[in-house]
Short mmCIF file of C-alpha atoms in Angstrom, two decimals:
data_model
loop_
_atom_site.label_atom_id
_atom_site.label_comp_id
_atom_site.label_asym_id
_atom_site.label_seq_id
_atom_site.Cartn_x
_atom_site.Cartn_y
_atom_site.Cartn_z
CA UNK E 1021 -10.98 58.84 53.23
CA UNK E 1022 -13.74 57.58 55.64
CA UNK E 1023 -13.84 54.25 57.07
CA UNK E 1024 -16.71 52.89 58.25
CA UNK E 1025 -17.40 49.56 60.34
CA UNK E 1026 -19.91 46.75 60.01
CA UNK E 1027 -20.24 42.98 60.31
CA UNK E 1028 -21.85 42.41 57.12
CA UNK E 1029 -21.06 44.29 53.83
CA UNK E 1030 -23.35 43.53 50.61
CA UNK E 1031 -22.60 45.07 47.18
CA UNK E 1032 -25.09 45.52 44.81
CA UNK E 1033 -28.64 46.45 45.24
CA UNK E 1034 -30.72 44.45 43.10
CA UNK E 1035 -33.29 41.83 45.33
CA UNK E 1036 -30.63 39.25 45.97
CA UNK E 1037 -28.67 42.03 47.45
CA UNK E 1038 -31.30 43.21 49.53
CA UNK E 1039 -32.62 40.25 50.41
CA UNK E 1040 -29.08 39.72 52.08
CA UNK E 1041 -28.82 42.35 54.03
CA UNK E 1042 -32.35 41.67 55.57
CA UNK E 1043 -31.32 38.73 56.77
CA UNK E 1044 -27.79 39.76 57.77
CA UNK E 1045 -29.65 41.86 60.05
CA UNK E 1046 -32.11 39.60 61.34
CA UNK E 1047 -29.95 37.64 62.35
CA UNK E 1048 -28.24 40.67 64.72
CA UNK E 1049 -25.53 42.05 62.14
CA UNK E 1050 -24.60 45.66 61.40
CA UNK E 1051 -25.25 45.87 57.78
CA UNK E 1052 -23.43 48.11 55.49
CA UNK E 1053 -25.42 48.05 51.62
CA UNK E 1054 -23.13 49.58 48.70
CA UNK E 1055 -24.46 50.45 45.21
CA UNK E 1056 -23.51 52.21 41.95
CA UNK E 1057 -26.72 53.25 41.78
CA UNK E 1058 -29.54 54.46 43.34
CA UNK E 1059 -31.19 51.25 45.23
CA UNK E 1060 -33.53 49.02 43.57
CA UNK E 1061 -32.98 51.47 40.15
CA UNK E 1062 -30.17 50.36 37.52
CA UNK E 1063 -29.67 46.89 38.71
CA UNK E 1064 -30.81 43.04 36.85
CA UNK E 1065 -34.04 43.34 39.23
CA UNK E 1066 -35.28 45.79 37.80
CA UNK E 1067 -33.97 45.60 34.61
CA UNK E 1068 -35.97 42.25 34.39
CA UNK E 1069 -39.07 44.08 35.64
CA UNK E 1070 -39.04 41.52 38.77
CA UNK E 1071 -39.22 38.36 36.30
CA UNK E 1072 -37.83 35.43 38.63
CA UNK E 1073 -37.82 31.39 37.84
CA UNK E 1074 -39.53 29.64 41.02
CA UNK E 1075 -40.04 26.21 40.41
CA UNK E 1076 -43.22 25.33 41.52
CA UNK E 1077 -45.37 23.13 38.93
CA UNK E 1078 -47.58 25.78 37.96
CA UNK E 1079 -49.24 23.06 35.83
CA UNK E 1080 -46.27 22.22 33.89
CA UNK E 1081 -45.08 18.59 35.62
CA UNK E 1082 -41.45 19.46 34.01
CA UNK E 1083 -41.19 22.82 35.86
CA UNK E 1084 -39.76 21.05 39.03
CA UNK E 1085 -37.02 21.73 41.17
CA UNK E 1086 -34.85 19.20 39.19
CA UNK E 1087 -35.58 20.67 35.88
CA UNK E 1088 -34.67 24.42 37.78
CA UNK E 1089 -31.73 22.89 38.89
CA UNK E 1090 -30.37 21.30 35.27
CA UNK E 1091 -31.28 24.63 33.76
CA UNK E 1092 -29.37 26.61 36.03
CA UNK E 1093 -26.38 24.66 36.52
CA UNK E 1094 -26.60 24.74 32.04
CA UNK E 1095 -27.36 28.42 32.27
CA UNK E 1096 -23.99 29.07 34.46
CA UNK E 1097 -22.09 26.57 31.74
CA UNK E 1098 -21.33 24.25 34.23
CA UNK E 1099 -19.09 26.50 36.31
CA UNK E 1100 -21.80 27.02 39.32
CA UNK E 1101 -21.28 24.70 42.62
CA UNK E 1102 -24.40 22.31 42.15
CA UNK E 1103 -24.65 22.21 46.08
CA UNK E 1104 -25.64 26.00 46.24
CA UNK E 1105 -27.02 25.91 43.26
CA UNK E 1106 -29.69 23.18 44.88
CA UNK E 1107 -29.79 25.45 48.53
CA UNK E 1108 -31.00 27.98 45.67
CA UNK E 1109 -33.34 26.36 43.79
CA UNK E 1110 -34.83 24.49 47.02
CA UNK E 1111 -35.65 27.50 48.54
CA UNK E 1112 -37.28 29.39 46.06
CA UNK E 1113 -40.69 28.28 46.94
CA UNK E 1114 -40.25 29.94 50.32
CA UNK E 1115 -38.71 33.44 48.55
CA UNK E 1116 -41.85 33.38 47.02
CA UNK E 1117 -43.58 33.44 50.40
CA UNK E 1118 -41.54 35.94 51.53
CA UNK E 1119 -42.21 38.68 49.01
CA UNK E 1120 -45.65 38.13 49.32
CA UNK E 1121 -45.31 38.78 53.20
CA UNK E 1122 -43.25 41.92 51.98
CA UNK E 1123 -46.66 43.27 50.43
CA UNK E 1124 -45.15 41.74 46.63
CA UNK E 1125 -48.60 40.99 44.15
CA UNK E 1126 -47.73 37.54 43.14
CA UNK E 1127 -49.92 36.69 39.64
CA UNK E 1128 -51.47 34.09 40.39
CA UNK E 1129 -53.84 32.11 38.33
CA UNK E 1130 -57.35 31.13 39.39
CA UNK E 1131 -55.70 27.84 40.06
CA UNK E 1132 -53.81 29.42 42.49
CA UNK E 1133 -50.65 28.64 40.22
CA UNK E 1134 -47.97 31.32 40.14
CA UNK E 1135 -48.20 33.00 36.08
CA UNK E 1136 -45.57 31.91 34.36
CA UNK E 1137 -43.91 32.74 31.04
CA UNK E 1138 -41.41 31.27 28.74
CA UNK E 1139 -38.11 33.22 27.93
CA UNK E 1140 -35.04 31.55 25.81
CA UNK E 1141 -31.66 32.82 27.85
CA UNK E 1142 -29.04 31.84 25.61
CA UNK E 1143 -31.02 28.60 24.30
CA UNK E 1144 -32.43 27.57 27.61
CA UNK E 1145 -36.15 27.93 27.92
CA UNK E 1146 -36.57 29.63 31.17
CA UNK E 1147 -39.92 29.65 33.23
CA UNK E 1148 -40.53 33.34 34.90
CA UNK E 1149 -42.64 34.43 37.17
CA UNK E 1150 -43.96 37.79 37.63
CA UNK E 1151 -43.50 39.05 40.98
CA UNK E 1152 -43.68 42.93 40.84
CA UNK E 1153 -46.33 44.36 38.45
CA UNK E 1154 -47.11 41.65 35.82
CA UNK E 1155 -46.24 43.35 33.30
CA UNK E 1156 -43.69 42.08 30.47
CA UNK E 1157 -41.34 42.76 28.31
#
């Protein structure tokens, strides 16, 4: 059996998982990244086709970090810790900036307004946004 050493080891390669591990290693960490799978391939990233809830009006005055927060704390049937769920949800806005800076294509409206679209997850409606392609379905 091999062992192997690191100060930071992430399972599962899907965008939160990645997203980890670049900022284990910003932050000076050895970084160890396990997955089933081949990365970024059979995960709920791409399974969604890079659909992700960011809460930032997008013309809708009751898609706000509040509402984000009710529907997420409902989606997770109450079990979630509603302090990281709000560290979550309050930081979305700036997850958004940072795909972008990864060389993402937001959809964006003419407004400016991330696209959005509606998508019942077990009775909730959800607001996604298209990061990745803008393609749905």
């Amino acid at each position: 059996m091999k062992n192997w050493q690191t100060d930071v080891l992430v399972i599962g390669s899907g965008l939160a998982g990645i997203r980890a591990a670049i900022e284990a290693r910003r932050a000076g960490a050895t970084v160890l990244l396990l997955s089933q799978s081949p990365i970024g391939k059979a995960n709920n990233t791409a399974i969604s086709k890079g659909n992700f809830a960011i809460p930032d009006g997008g013309g809708d005055p009751r898609d706000d970090a509040s509402q984000h927060l009710n529907d997420t704390i409902a989606g997770g049937s109450g079990i979630n810790n509603p302090a990281l769920v709000s560290v979550m949800v309050n930081s979305l806005r700036d997850e958004a900036g940072f795909l972008a800076d990864c060389g993402v294509s937001l959809v964006r409206r003419e407004t400016g307004s991330l696209v959005r679209l509606n998508f019942p997850v077990y009775g909730l409606s959800v607001r996604l946004l298209e990061v990745f392609t803008g393609q749905t379905g």
